[in-house]
PDB file of N, CA, C and O in Angstrom:
ATOM      1  N   LYS S   1     121.886 106.883 114.283  1.00 64.00           N
ATOM      2  CA  LYS S   1     121.001 106.524 115.365  1.00 64.00           C
ATOM      3  C   LYS S   1     119.733 105.894 114.783  1.00 64.00           C
ATOM      4  O   LYS S   1     119.177 106.361 113.806  1.00 64.00           O
ATOM      5  N   GLU S   2     119.270 104.839 115.406  1.00 70.00           N
ATOM      6  CA  GLU S   2     118.042 104.179 114.978  1.00 70.00           C
ATOM      7  C   GLU S   2     116.843 104.788 115.686  1.00 70.00           C
ATOM      8  O   GLU S   2     116.955 105.279 116.797  1.00 70.00           O
ATOM      9  N   THR S   3     115.699 104.763 115.027  1.00 74.00           N
ATOM     10  CA  THR S   3     114.469 105.270 115.627  1.00 74.00           C
ATOM     11  C   THR S   3     113.469 104.120 115.697  1.00 74.00           C
ATOM     12  O   THR S   3     113.416 103.289 114.811  1.00 74.00           O
ATOM     13  N   GLN S   4     112.681 104.113 116.749  1.00 73.00           N
ATOM     14  CA  GLN S   4     111.671 103.072 116.899  1.00 73.00           C
ATOM     15  C   GLN S   4     110.295 103.695 116.765  1.00 73.00           C
ATOM     16  O   GLN S   4     109.992 104.698 117.413  1.00 73.00           O
ATOM     17  N   THR S   5     109.464 103.099 115.922  1.00 75.00           N
ATOM     18  CA  THR S   5     108.108 103.609 115.728  1.00 75.00           C
ATOM     19  C   THR S   5     107.223 103.172 116.891  1.00 75.00           C
ATOM     20  O   THR S   5     107.618 102.323 117.694  1.00 75.00           O
ATOM     21  N   ALA S   6     106.022 103.735 116.965  1.00 77.00           N
ATOM     22  CA  ALA S   6     105.080 103.383 118.039  1.00 77.00           C
ATOM     23  C   ALA S   6     104.723 101.902 117.991  1.00 77.00           C
ATOM     24  O   ALA S   6     104.453 101.289 119.014  1.00 77.00           O
ATOM     25  N   GLY S   7     104.753 101.307 116.793  1.00 76.00           N
ATOM     26  CA  GLY S   7     104.437  99.884 116.640  1.00 76.00           C
ATOM     27  C   GLY S   7     105.610  98.980 116.936  1.00 76.00           C
ATOM     28  O   GLY S   7     105.499  97.765 116.867  1.00 76.00           O
ATOM     29  N   GLY S   8     106.775  99.565 117.259  1.00 78.00           N
ATOM     30  CA  GLY S   8     107.940  98.764 117.612  1.00 78.00           C
ATOM     31  C   GLY S   8     108.899  98.483 116.470  1.00 78.00           C
ATOM     32  O   GLY S   8     109.866  97.757 116.638  1.00 78.00           O
ATOM     33  N   ILE S   9     108.647  99.051 115.297  1.00 75.00           N
ATOM     34  CA  ILE S   9     109.544  98.833 114.158  1.00 75.00           C
ATOM     35  C   ILE S   9     110.748  99.739 114.294  1.00 75.00           C
ATOM     36  O   ILE S   9     110.625 100.933 114.550  1.00 75.00           O
ATOM     37  N   ILE S  10     111.941  99.157 114.142  1.00 74.00           N
ATOM     38  CA  ILE S  10     113.178  99.940 114.240  1.00 74.00           C
ATOM     39  C   ILE S  10     113.588 100.367 112.841  1.00 74.00           C
ATOM     40  O   ILE S  10     113.754  99.547 111.945  1.00 74.00           O
ATOM     41  N   LEU S  11     113.736 101.681 112.661  1.00 71.00           N
ATOM     42  CA  LEU S  11     114.136 102.256 111.378  1.00 71.00           C
ATOM     43  C   LEU S  11     115.593 102.686 111.442  1.00 71.00           C
ATOM     44  O   LEU S  11     116.003 103.359 112.376  1.00 71.00           O
ATOM     45  N   PRO S  12     116.399 102.299 110.440  1.00 67.00           N
ATOM     46  CA  PRO S  12     117.792 102.737 110.433  1.00 67.00           C
ATOM     47  C   PRO S  12     117.881 104.236 110.212  1.00 67.00           C
ATOM     48  O   PRO S  12     116.985 104.847 109.625  1.00 67.00           O
ATOM     49  N   SER S  13     118.972 104.844 110.671  1.00 66.00           N
ATOM     50  CA  SER S  13     119.115 106.290 110.542  1.00 66.00           C
ATOM     51  C   SER S  13     119.383 106.704 109.105  1.00 66.00           C
ATOM     52  O   SER S  13     119.022 107.793 108.695  1.00 66.00           O
ATOM     53  N   ASP S  14     120.031 105.849 108.320  1.00 62.00           N
ATOM     54  CA  ASP S  14     120.343 106.210 106.935  1.00 62.00           C
ATOM     55  C   ASP S  14     119.277 105.647 106.005  1.00 62.00           C
ATOM     56  O   ASP S  14     119.347 104.515 105.575  1.00 62.00           O
ATOM     57  N   THR S  15     118.279 106.473 105.708  1.00 54.00           N
ATOM     58  CA  THR S  15     117.220 106.044 104.792  1.00 54.00           C
ATOM     59  C   THR S  15     117.353 106.743 103.448  1.00 54.00           C
ATOM     60  O   THR S  15     116.439 106.732 102.644  1.00 54.00           O
ATOM     61  N   SER S  16     118.504 107.340 103.201  1.00 51.00           N
ATOM     62  CA  SER S  16     118.691 108.100 101.973  1.00 51.00           C
ATOM     63  C   SER S  16     119.415 107.305 100.895  1.00 51.00           C
ATOM     64  O   SER S  16     119.953 107.879  99.964  1.00 51.00           O
ATOM     65  N   LYS S  17     119.441 105.980 101.002  1.00 51.00           N
ATOM     66  CA  LYS S  17     120.128 105.178  99.996  1.00 51.00           C
ATOM     67  C   LYS S  17     119.401 105.286  98.661  1.00 51.00           C
ATOM     68  O   LYS S  17     118.181 105.239  98.598  1.00 51.00           O
ATOM     69  N   SER S  18     120.167 105.430  97.612  1.00 54.00           N
ATOM     70  CA  SER S  18     119.576 105.511  96.284  1.00 54.00           C
ATOM     71  C   SER S  18     119.593 104.120  95.654  1.00 54.00           C
ATOM     72  O   SER S  18     120.338 103.250  96.074  1.00 54.00           O
ATOM     73  N   PRO S  19     118.770 103.903  94.628  1.00 56.00           N
ATOM     74  CA  PRO S  19     118.767 102.604  93.953  1.00 56.00           C
ATOM     75  C   PRO S  19     120.139 102.293  93.361  1.00 56.00           C
ATOM     76  O   PRO S  19     120.921 103.185  93.057  1.00 56.00           O
ATOM     77  N   ASN S  20     120.405 101.041  93.212  1.00 86.00           N
ATOM     78  CA  ASN S  20     121.675 100.607  92.647  1.00 86.00           C
ATOM     79  C   ASN S  20     121.718 100.877  91.149  1.00 86.00           C
ATOM     80  O   ASN S  20     120.711 100.827  90.471  1.00 86.00           O
ATOM     81  N   GLU S  21     122.904 101.161  90.674  1.00 89.00           N
ATOM     82  CA  GLU S  21     123.119 101.340  89.249  1.00 89.00           C
ATOM     83  C   GLU S  21     123.907 100.151  88.746  1.00 89.00           C
ATOM     84  O   GLU S  21     124.719  99.594  89.464  1.00 89.00           O
ATOM     85  N   GLY S  22     123.668  99.759  87.512  1.00 91.00           N
ATOM     86  CA  GLY S  22     124.391  98.634  86.939  1.00 91.00           C
ATOM     87  C   GLY S  22     124.514  98.786  85.437  1.00 91.00           C
ATOM     88  O   GLY S  22     123.948  99.698  84.831  1.00 91.00           O
ATOM     89  N   GLU S  23     125.272  97.869  84.862  1.00 92.00           N
ATOM     90  CA  GLU S  23     125.462  97.838  83.415  1.00 92.00           C
ATOM     91  C   GLU S  23     125.076  96.463  82.917  1.00 92.00           C
ATOM     92  O   GLU S  23     125.453  95.449  83.497  1.00 92.00           O
ATOM     93  N   VAL S  24     124.320  96.428  81.828  1.00 94.00           N
ATOM     94  CA  VAL S  24     123.891  95.167  81.241  1.00 94.00           C
ATOM     95  C   VAL S  24     125.094  94.541  80.534  1.00 94.00           C
ATOM     96  O   VAL S  24     125.716  95.170  79.676  1.00 94.00           O
ATOM     97  N   ILE S  25     125.433  93.303  80.923  1.00 92.00           N
ATOM     98  CA  ILE S  25     126.573  92.632  80.281  1.00 92.00           C
ATOM     99  C   ILE S  25     126.148  91.446  79.427  1.00 92.00           C
ATOM    100  O   ILE S  25     126.943  90.918  78.660  1.00 92.00           O
ATOM    101  N   ALA S  26     124.878  91.032  79.550  1.00 92.00           N
ATOM    102  CA  ALA S  26     124.350  89.949  78.717  1.00 92.00           C
ATOM    103  C   ALA S  26     122.834  90.054  78.680  1.00 92.00           C
ATOM    104  O   ALA S  26     122.215  90.533  79.625  1.00 92.00           O
ATOM    105  N   VAL S  27     122.245  89.614  77.576  1.00 93.00           N
ATOM    106  CA  VAL S  27     120.795  89.652  77.410  1.00 93.00           C
ATOM    107  C   VAL S  27     120.363  88.331  76.772  1.00 93.00           C
ATOM    108  O   VAL S  27     120.995  87.860  75.831  1.00 93.00           O
ATOM    109  N   GLY S  28     119.296  87.767  77.307  1.00 92.00           N
ATOM    110  CA  GLY S  28     118.762  86.525  76.741  1.00 92.00           C
ATOM    111  C   GLY S  28     117.915  86.797  75.514  1.00 92.00           C
ATOM    112  O   GLY S  28     117.739  87.943  75.093  1.00 92.00           O
ATOM    113  N   PRO S  29     117.329  85.725  74.953  1.00 93.00           N
ATOM    114  CA  PRO S  29     116.545  85.868  73.720  1.00 93.00           C
ATOM    115  C   PRO S  29     115.182  86.507  73.923  1.00 93.00           C
ATOM    116  O   PRO S  29     114.555  86.944  72.971  1.00 93.00           O
ATOM    117  N   GLY S  30     114.704  86.565  75.149  1.00 92.00           N
ATOM    118  CA  GLY S  30     113.391  87.133  75.421  1.00 92.00           C
ATOM    119  C   GLY S  30     112.548  86.142  76.190  1.00 92.00           C
ATOM    120  O   GLY S  30     113.041  85.144  76.699  1.00 92.00           O
ATOM    121  N   ILE S  31     111.249  86.409  76.245  1.00 92.00           N
ATOM    122  CA  ILE S  31     110.326  85.546  76.994  1.00 92.00           C
ATOM    123  C   ILE S  31     109.105  85.270  76.133  1.00 92.00           C
ATOM    124  O   ILE S  31     108.659  86.133  75.368  1.00 92.00           O
ATOM    125  N   LYS S  32     108.581  84.060  76.260  1.00 93.00           N
ATOM    126  CA  LYS S  32     107.371  83.698  75.514  1.00 93.00           C
ATOM    127  C   LYS S  32     106.149  83.923  76.385  1.00 93.00           C
ATOM    128  O   LYS S  32     106.160  83.626  77.574  1.00 93.00           O
ATOM    129  N   ASP S  33     105.092  84.456  75.767  1.00 93.00           N
ATOM    130  CA  ASP S  33     103.840  84.634  76.500  1.00 93.00           C
ATOM    131  C   ASP S  33     103.038  83.337  76.435  1.00 93.00           C
ATOM    132  O   ASP S  33     103.491  82.338  75.871  1.00 93.00           O
ATOM    133  N   VAL S  34     101.851  83.335  76.991  1.00 96.00           N
ATOM    134  CA  VAL S  34     101.025  82.129  77.046  1.00 96.00           C
ATOM    135  C   VAL S  34     100.625  81.626  75.657  1.00 96.00           C
ATOM    136  O   VAL S  34     100.320  80.450  75.481  1.00 96.00           O
ATOM    137  N   SER S  35     100.635  82.499  74.668  1.00 96.00           N
ATOM    138  CA  SER S  35     100.295  82.113  73.293  1.00 96.00           C
ATOM    139  C   SER S  35     101.505  81.590  72.535  1.00 96.00           C
ATOM    140  O   SER S  35     101.375  81.175  71.386  1.00 96.00           O
ATOM    141  N   GLY S  36     102.688  81.670  73.150  1.00 95.00           N
ATOM    142  CA  GLY S  36     103.902  81.198  72.484  1.00 95.00           C
ATOM    143  C   GLY S  36     104.629  82.266  71.689  1.00 95.00           C
ATOM    144  O   GLY S  36     105.617  81.981  71.029  1.00 95.00           O
ATOM    145  N   ASN S  37     104.139  83.515  71.743  1.00 96.00           N
ATOM    146  CA  ASN S  37     104.807  84.613  71.029  1.00 96.00           C
ATOM    147  C   ASN S  37     106.037  85.060  71.809  1.00 96.00           C
ATOM    148  O   ASN S  37     105.975  85.246  73.019  1.00 96.00           O
ATOM    149  N   LEU S  38     107.131  85.252  71.098  1.00 95.00           N
ATOM    150  CA  LEU S  38     108.374  85.691  71.723  1.00 95.00           C
ATOM    151  C   LEU S  38     108.403  87.209  71.830  1.00 95.00           C
ATOM    152  O   LEU S  38     108.178  87.918  70.852  1.00 95.00           O
ATOM    153  N   HIS S  39     108.661  87.708  73.035  1.00 93.00           N
ATOM    154  CA  HIS S  39     108.817  89.146  73.275  1.00 93.00           C
ATOM    155  C   HIS S  39     110.300  89.406  73.484  1.00 93.00           C
ATOM    156  O   HIS S  39     110.872  88.999  74.498  1.00 93.00           O
ATOM    157  N   VAL S  40     110.919  90.066  72.515  1.00 93.00           N
ATOM    158  CA  VAL S  40     112.356  90.321  72.586  1.00 93.00           C
ATOM    159  C   VAL S  40     112.648  91.402  73.624  1.00 93.00           C
ATOM    160  O   VAL S  40     111.833  92.299  73.843  1.00 93.00           O
ATOM    161  N   PRO S  41     113.820  91.340  74.271  1.00 93.00           N
ATOM    162  CA  PRO S  41     114.161  92.334  75.298  1.00 93.00           C
ATOM    163  C   PRO S  41     114.364  93.725  74.691  1.00 93.00           C
ATOM    164  O   PRO S  41     114.775  93.858  73.547  1.00 93.00           O
ATOM    165  N   THR S  42     114.056  94.742  75.501  1.00 92.00           N
ATOM    166  CA  THR S  42     114.284  96.122  75.060  1.00 92.00           C
ATOM    167  C   THR S  42     115.662  96.606  75.488  1.00 92.00           C
ATOM    168  O   THR S  42     116.144  97.608  74.980  1.00 92.00           O
ATOM    169  N   LEU S  43     116.278  95.906  76.443  1.00 93.00           N
ATOM    170  CA  LEU S  43     117.624  96.271  76.890  1.00 93.00           C
ATOM    171  C   LEU S  43     118.660  95.620  75.986  1.00 93.00           C
ATOM    172  O   LEU S  43     118.412  94.574  75.391  1.00 93.00           O
ATOM    173  N   LYS S  44     119.831  96.261  75.916  1.00 93.00           N
ATOM    174  CA  LYS S  44     120.916  95.674  75.135  1.00 93.00           C
ATOM    175  C   LYS S  44     122.217  95.760  75.939  1.00 93.00           C
ATOM    176  O   LYS S  44     122.302  96.497  76.926  1.00 93.00           O
ATOM    177  N   ILE S  45     123.189  95.002  75.537  1.00 93.00           N
ATOM    178  CA  ILE S  45     124.480  94.992  76.217  1.00 93.00           C
ATOM    179  C   ILE S  45     125.062  96.405  76.238  1.00 93.00           C
ATOM    180  O   ILE S  45     125.042  97.108  75.234  1.00 93.00           O
ATOM    181  N   GLY S  46     125.538  96.817  77.411  1.00 94.00           N
ATOM    182  CA  GLY S  46     126.123  98.141  77.567  1.00 94.00           C
ATOM    183  C   GLY S  46     125.174  99.174  78.149  1.00 94.00           C
ATOM    184  O   GLY S  46     125.615 100.255  78.544  1.00 94.00           O
ATOM    185  N   ASP S  47     123.872  98.886  78.199  1.00 94.00           N
ATOM    186  CA  ASP S  47     122.908  99.833  78.773  1.00 94.00           C
ATOM    187  C   ASP S  47     123.177 100.036  80.258  1.00 94.00           C
ATOM    188  O   ASP S  47     123.463  99.081  80.980  1.00 94.00           O
ATOM    189  N   ALA S  48     123.099 101.281  80.718  1.00 93.00           N
ATOM    190  CA  ALA S  48     123.203 101.608  82.143  1.00 93.00           C
ATOM    191  C   ALA S  48     121.791 101.608  82.704  1.00 93.00           C
ATOM    192  O   ALA S  48     120.891 102.231  82.129  1.00 93.00           O
ATOM    193  N   VAL S  49     121.583 100.876  83.810  1.00 93.00           N
ATOM    194  CA  VAL S  49     120.238 100.696  84.347  1.00 93.00           C
ATOM    195  C   VAL S  49     120.187 100.972  85.844  1.00 93.00           C
ATOM    196  O   VAL S  49     121.197 100.932  86.537  1.00 93.00           O
ATOM    197  N   LEU S  50     118.967 101.267  86.326  1.00 91.00           N
ATOM    198  CA  LEU S  50     118.691 101.380  87.757  1.00 91.00           C
ATOM    199  C   LEU S  50     118.121 100.049  88.225  1.00 91.00           C
ATOM    200  O   LEU S  50     117.185  99.518  87.620  1.00 91.00           O
ATOM    201  N   LEU S  51     118.678  99.515  89.307  1.00 91.00           N
ATOM    202  CA  LEU S  51     118.260  98.218  89.824  1.00 91.00           C
ATOM    203  C   LEU S  51     117.539  98.384  91.149  1.00 91.00           C
ATOM    204  O   LEU S  51     117.826  99.311  91.900  1.00 91.00           O
ATOM    205  N   PRO S  52     116.638  97.463  91.468  1.00 89.00           N
ATOM    206  CA  PRO S  52     115.970  97.542  92.763  1.00 89.00           C
ATOM    207  C   PRO S  52     116.965  97.270  93.886  1.00 89.00           C
ATOM    208  O   PRO S  52     117.992  96.617  93.684  1.00 89.00           O
ATOM    209  N   GLU S  53     116.678  97.799  95.076  1.00 84.00           N
ATOM    210  CA  GLU S  53     117.576  97.607  96.218  1.00 84.00           C
ATOM    211  C   GLU S  53     117.672  96.139  96.597  1.00 84.00           C
ATOM    212  O   GLU S  53     118.727  95.649  96.973  1.00 84.00           O
ATOM    213  N   TYR S  54     116.563  95.433  96.484  1.00 86.00           N
ATOM    214  CA  TYR S  54     116.541  94.008  96.815  1.00 86.00           C
ATOM    215  C   TYR S  54     116.119  93.227  95.591  1.00 86.00           C
ATOM    216  O   TYR S  54     115.395  93.716  94.746  1.00 86.00           O
ATOM    217  N   GLY S  55     116.550  91.991  95.505  1.00 86.00           N
ATOM    218  CA  GLY S  55     116.137  91.135  94.400  1.00 86.00           C
ATOM    219  C   GLY S  55     117.324  90.713  93.566  1.00 86.00           C
ATOM    220  O   GLY S  55     118.483  90.962  93.894  1.00 86.00           O
ATOM    221  N   GLY S  56     117.038  90.078  92.482  1.00 90.00           N
ATOM    222  CA  GLY S  56     118.079  89.546  91.625  1.00 90.00           C
ATOM    223  C   GLY S  56     118.624  88.251  92.209  1.00 90.00           C
ATOM    224  O   GLY S  56     118.427  87.935  93.373  1.00 90.00           O
ATOM    225  N   SER S  57     119.282  87.476  91.369  1.00 92.00           N
ATOM    226  CA  SER S  57     119.909  86.230  91.797  1.00 92.00           C
ATOM    227  C   SER S  57     121.415  86.403  91.741  1.00 92.00           C
ATOM    228  O   SER S  57     121.974  86.706  90.687  1.00 92.00           O
ATOM    229  N   LYS S  58     122.060  86.238  92.884  1.00 91.00           N
ATOM    230  CA  LYS S  58     123.511  86.435  92.979  1.00 91.00           C
ATOM    231  C   LYS S  58     124.213  85.199  92.411  1.00 91.00           C
ATOM    232  O   LYS S  58     123.909  84.067  92.791  1.00 91.00           O
ATOM    233  N   ILE S  59     125.143  85.429  91.472  1.00 92.00           N
ATOM    234  CA  ILE S  59     125.934  84.343  90.896  1.00 92.00           C
ATOM    235  C   ILE S  59     127.403  84.753  90.870  1.00 92.00           C
ATOM    236  O   ILE S  59     127.729  85.929  91.036  1.00 92.00           O
ATOM    237  N   GLU S  60     128.269  83.786  90.663  1.00 93.00           N
ATOM    238  CA  GLU S  60     129.695  84.075  90.527  1.00 93.00           C
ATOM    239  C   GLU S  60     130.163  83.505  89.193  1.00 93.00           C
ATOM    240  O   GLU S  60     129.924  82.341  88.882  1.00 93.00           O
ATOM    241  N   VAL S  61     130.808  84.353  88.387  1.00 90.00           N
ATOM    242  CA  VAL S  61     131.311  83.952  87.079  1.00 90.00           C
ATOM    243  C   VAL S  61     132.783  84.325  87.010  1.00 90.00           C
ATOM    244  O   VAL S  61     133.132  85.502  87.129  1.00 90.00           O
ATOM    245  N   ASP S  62     133.637  83.330  86.853  1.00 93.00           N
ATOM    246  CA  ASP S  62     135.092  83.549  86.778  1.00 93.00           C
ATOM    247  C   ASP S  62     135.603  84.398  87.937  1.00 93.00           C
ATOM    248  O   ASP S  62     136.428  85.289  87.761  1.00 93.00           O
ATOM    249  N   GLY S  63     135.071  84.161  89.136  1.00 92.00           N
ATOM    250  CA  GLY S  63     135.513  84.886  90.326  1.00 92.00           C
ATOM    251  C   GLY S  63     134.861  86.240  90.524  1.00 92.00           C
ATOM    252  O   GLY S  63     135.112  86.900  91.521  1.00 92.00           O
ATOM    253  N   ASP S  64     134.030  86.677  89.579  1.00 90.00           N
ATOM    254  CA  ASP S  64     133.335  87.965  89.699  1.00 90.00           C
ATOM    255  C   ASP S  64     131.918  87.734  90.198  1.00 90.00           C
ATOM    256  O   ASP S  64     131.202  86.857  89.711  1.00 90.00           O
ATOM    257  N   GLU S  65     131.482  88.545  91.185  1.00 90.00           N
ATOM    258  CA  GLU S  65     130.120  88.463  91.718  1.00 90.00           C
ATOM    259  C   GLU S  65     129.196  89.289  90.835  1.00 90.00           C
ATOM    260  O   GLU S  65     129.467  90.451  90.563  1.00 90.00           O
ATOM    261  N   MET S  66     128.125  88.656  90.360  1.00 90.00           N
ATOM    262  CA  MET S  66     127.163  89.331  89.488  1.00 90.00           C
ATOM    263  C   MET S  66     125.754  88.995  89.936  1.00 90.00           C
ATOM    264  O   MET S  66     125.545  88.083  90.727  1.00 90.00           O
ATOM    265  N   TYR S  67     124.784  89.747  89.415  1.00 90.00           N
ATOM    266  CA  TYR S  67     123.378  89.512  89.738  1.00 90.00           C
ATOM    267  C   TYR S  67     122.573  89.354  88.462  1.00 90.00           C
ATOM    268  O   TYR S  67     122.799  90.074  87.487  1.00 90.00           O
ATOM    269  N   LEU S  68     121.637  88.414  88.475  1.00 92.00           N
ATOM    270  CA  LEU S  68     120.724  88.208  87.355  1.00 92.00           C
ATOM    271  C   LEU S  68     119.389  88.860  87.692  1.00 92.00           C
ATOM    272  O   LEU S  68     118.869  88.691  88.790  1.00 92.00           O
ATOM    273  N   TYR S  69     118.844  89.611  86.740  1.00 93.00           N
ATOM    274  CA  TYR S  69     117.539  90.255  86.907  1.00 93.00           C
ATOM    275  C   TYR S  69     116.680  89.963  85.697  1.00 93.00           C
ATOM    276  O   TYR S  69     117.175  89.880  84.570  1.00 93.00           O
ATOM    277  N   ARG S  70     115.383  89.836  85.925  1.00 91.00           N
ATOM    278  CA  ARG S  70     114.439  89.793  84.813  1.00 91.00           C
ATOM    279  C   ARG S  70     114.272  91.232  84.322  1.00 91.00           C
ATOM    280  O   ARG S  70     114.386  92.178  85.097  1.00 91.00           O
ATOM    281  N   GLU S  71     113.992  91.384  83.048  1.00 91.00           N
ATOM    282  CA  GLU S  71     113.877  92.741  82.500  1.00 91.00           C
ATOM    283  C   GLU S  71     112.774  93.534  83.195  1.00 91.00           C
ATOM    284  O   GLU S  71     112.921  94.735  83.417  1.00 91.00           O
ATOM    285  N   ASP S  72     111.689  92.882  83.567  1.00 90.00           N
ATOM    286  CA  ASP S  72     110.599  93.634  84.208  1.00 90.00           C
ATOM    287  C   ASP S  72     110.925  94.035  85.653  1.00 90.00           C
ATOM    288  O   ASP S  72     110.191  94.813  86.251  1.00 90.00           O
ATOM    289  N   ASP S  73     112.041  93.554  86.208  1.00 91.00           N
ATOM    290  CA  ASP S  73     112.487  93.982  87.538  1.00 91.00           C
ATOM    291  C   ASP S  73     113.346  95.251  87.485  1.00 91.00           C
ATOM    292  O   ASP S  73     113.560  95.899  88.490  1.00 91.00           O
ATOM    293  N   ILE S  74     113.848  95.599  86.295  1.00 92.00           N
ATOM    294  CA  ILE S  74     114.690  96.778  86.139  1.00 92.00           C
ATOM    295  C   ILE S  74     113.830  98.026  86.327  1.00 92.00           C
ATOM    296  O   ILE S  74     112.759  98.160  85.728  1.00 92.00           O
ATOM    297  N   ILE S  75     114.301  98.952  87.168  1.00 91.00           N
ATOM    298  CA  ILE S  75     113.525 100.159  87.471  1.00 91.00           C
ATOM    299  C   ILE S  75     113.537 101.144  86.306  1.00 91.00           C
ATOM    300  O   ILE S  75     112.540 101.751  85.981  1.00 91.00           O
ATOM    301  N   GLY S  76     114.689 101.302  85.668  1.00 91.00           N
ATOM    302  CA  GLY S  76     114.786 102.258  84.567  1.00 91.00           C
ATOM    303  C   GLY S  76     116.100 102.124  83.838  1.00 91.00           C
ATOM    304  O   GLY S  76     116.981 101.385  84.249  1.00 91.00           O
ATOM    305  N   LYS S  77     116.207 102.863  82.748  1.00 92.00           N
ATOM    306  CA  LYS S  77     117.411 102.844  81.911  1.00 92.00           C
ATOM    307  C   LYS S  77     117.878 104.284  81.699  1.00 92.00           C
ATOM    308  O   LYS S  77     117.070 105.172  81.423  1.00 92.00           O
ATOM    309  N   PHE S  78     119.193 104.502  81.875  1.00 88.00           N
ATOM    310  CA  PHE S  78     119.759 105.827  81.594  1.00 88.00           C
ATOM    311  C   PHE S  78     119.881 105.999  80.091  1.00 88.00           C
ATOM    312  O   PHE S  78     120.155 105.064  79.364  1.00 88.00           O
ATOM    313  N   SER S  79     119.690 107.237  79.594  1.00 74.00           N
ATOM    314  CA  SER S  79     119.832 107.466  78.163  1.00 74.00           C
ATOM    315  C   SER S  79     121.258 107.773  77.821  1.00 74.00           C
ATOM    316  O   SER S  79     122.027 108.225  78.562  1.00 74.00           O
TER     317      SER S  79
END
């Protein structure tokens, strides 16, 4: 059941969704700052990560649907 707030915003009944989980399958070389220094990624292939509910760029590779994220968009990494 949906609920409507006093301001008219409709809230879905299921607000208990957890963040998405994913696995890193590729990592780029890093990013350069304004001074030209390269900052290498802290993530590596095979890392299990928490992803934001929204965001990322949806792509298709060999018929598989995947999402691209910047490292600073990743919420966390499982140990």
